[in-house]
C-alpha positions in Angstrom: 12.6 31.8 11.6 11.6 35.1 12.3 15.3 36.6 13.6 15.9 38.0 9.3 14.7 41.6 9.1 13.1 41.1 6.2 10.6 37.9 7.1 10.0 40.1 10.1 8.9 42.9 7.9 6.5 40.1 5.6 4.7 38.3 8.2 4.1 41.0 10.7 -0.1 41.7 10.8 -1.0 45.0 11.4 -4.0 45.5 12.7 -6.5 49.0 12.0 -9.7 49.4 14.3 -12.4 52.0 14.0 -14.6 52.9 16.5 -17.0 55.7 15.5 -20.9 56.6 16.2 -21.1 56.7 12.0 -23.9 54.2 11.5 -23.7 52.2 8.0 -25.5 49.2 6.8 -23.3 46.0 6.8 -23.0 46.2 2.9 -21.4 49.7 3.7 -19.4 48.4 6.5 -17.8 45.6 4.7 -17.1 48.0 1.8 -15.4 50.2 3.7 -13.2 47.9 5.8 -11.9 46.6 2.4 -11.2 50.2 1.0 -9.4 50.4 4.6 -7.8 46.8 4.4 -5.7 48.0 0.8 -5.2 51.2 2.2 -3.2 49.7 5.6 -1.5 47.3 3.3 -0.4 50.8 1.1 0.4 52.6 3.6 2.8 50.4 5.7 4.2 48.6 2.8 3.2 45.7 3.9 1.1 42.7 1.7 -2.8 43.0 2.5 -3.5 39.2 2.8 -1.2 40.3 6.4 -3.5 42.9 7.3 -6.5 42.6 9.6 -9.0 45.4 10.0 -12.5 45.9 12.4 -14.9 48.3 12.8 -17.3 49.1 15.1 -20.4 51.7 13.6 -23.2 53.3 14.7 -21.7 53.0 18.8 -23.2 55.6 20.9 -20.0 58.3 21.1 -19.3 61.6 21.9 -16.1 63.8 21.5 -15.8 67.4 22.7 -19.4 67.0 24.2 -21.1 66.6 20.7 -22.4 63.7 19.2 -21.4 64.7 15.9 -19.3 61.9 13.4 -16.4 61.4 15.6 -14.2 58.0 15.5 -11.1 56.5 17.1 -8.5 54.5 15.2 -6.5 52.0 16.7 -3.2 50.9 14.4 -1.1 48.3 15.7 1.7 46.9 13.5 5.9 45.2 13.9 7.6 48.2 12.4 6.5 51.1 10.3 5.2 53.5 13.1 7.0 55.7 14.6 7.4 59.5 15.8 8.0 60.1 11.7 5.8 57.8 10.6 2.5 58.1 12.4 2.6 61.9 11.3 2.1 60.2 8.1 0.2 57.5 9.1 -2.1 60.3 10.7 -2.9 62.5 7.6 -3.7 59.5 5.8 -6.0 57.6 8.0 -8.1 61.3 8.5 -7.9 62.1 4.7 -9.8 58.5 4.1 -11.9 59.5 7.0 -13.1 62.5 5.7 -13.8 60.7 2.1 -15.1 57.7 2.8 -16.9 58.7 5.8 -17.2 62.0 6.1 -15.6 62.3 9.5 -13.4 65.7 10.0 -9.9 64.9 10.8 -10.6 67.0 14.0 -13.0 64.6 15.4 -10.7 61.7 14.6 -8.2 60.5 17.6 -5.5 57.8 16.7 -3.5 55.4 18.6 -0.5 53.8 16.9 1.3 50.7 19.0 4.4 49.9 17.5 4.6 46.3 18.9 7.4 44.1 20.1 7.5 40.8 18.3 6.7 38.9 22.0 3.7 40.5 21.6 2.0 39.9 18.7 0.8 36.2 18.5 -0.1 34.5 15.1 -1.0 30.6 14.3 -0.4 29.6 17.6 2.6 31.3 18.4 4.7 34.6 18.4 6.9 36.6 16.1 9.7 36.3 18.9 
């Protein structure tokens, strides 16, 4: 089933994860991981009813020795990373950052996981 390029491409579910000591109320939090849930679906071309996000605020961090906002981003996807890409997919993720949470894109550290199809599991099975 999953073997055409393109099906590949529809049903793979990225994933987007934000760890960051930036405390918000869970109105705030929920607001935000929407805003971030159409922005992972924009950015890898992919439909947002495929795209998971979670977030973690307000966890006791520090980067460079300073507790000031810092956050790291983990962005898991089947396809659309890469060395090109994630340059990309970096500059984005630390412009909404800055504007939604007022994090500088120099406390911000990403990891980006392009993932084989064997594994990433969905509804009981994988995308092998």
């Amino acid at each position: 089933f999953f073997s055409c390029p393109y099906l590949l491409l529809f049903y793979s579910m990225p994933h987007f994860e934000i760890t960051t000591n930036k405390e918000l109320e869970q109105g705030a939090a929920e607001q935000f991981l929407a805003k971030a849930s159409k922005q992972v679906a924009e950015w890898l071309g992919k439909e947002e009813k495929r795209v998971m996000v979670s977030g973690r605020f307000g966890v006791p961090m520090l980067f460079g020795g300073s507790a000031e906002p810092t956050a790291k981003v983990v962005l898991a996807s089947i396809g659309k990373l890469g060395e090109k890409e994630n340059k990309g997919h970096a500059k984005n993720i630390c412009q909404f950052l800055e504007a939604e949470l007022g994090i500088s894109p120099a406390r911000v550290f990403i990891h980006f996981v392009d993932l084989p199809r064997s594994e990433f599991g969905w509804n009981g099975d994988t995308f092998a």
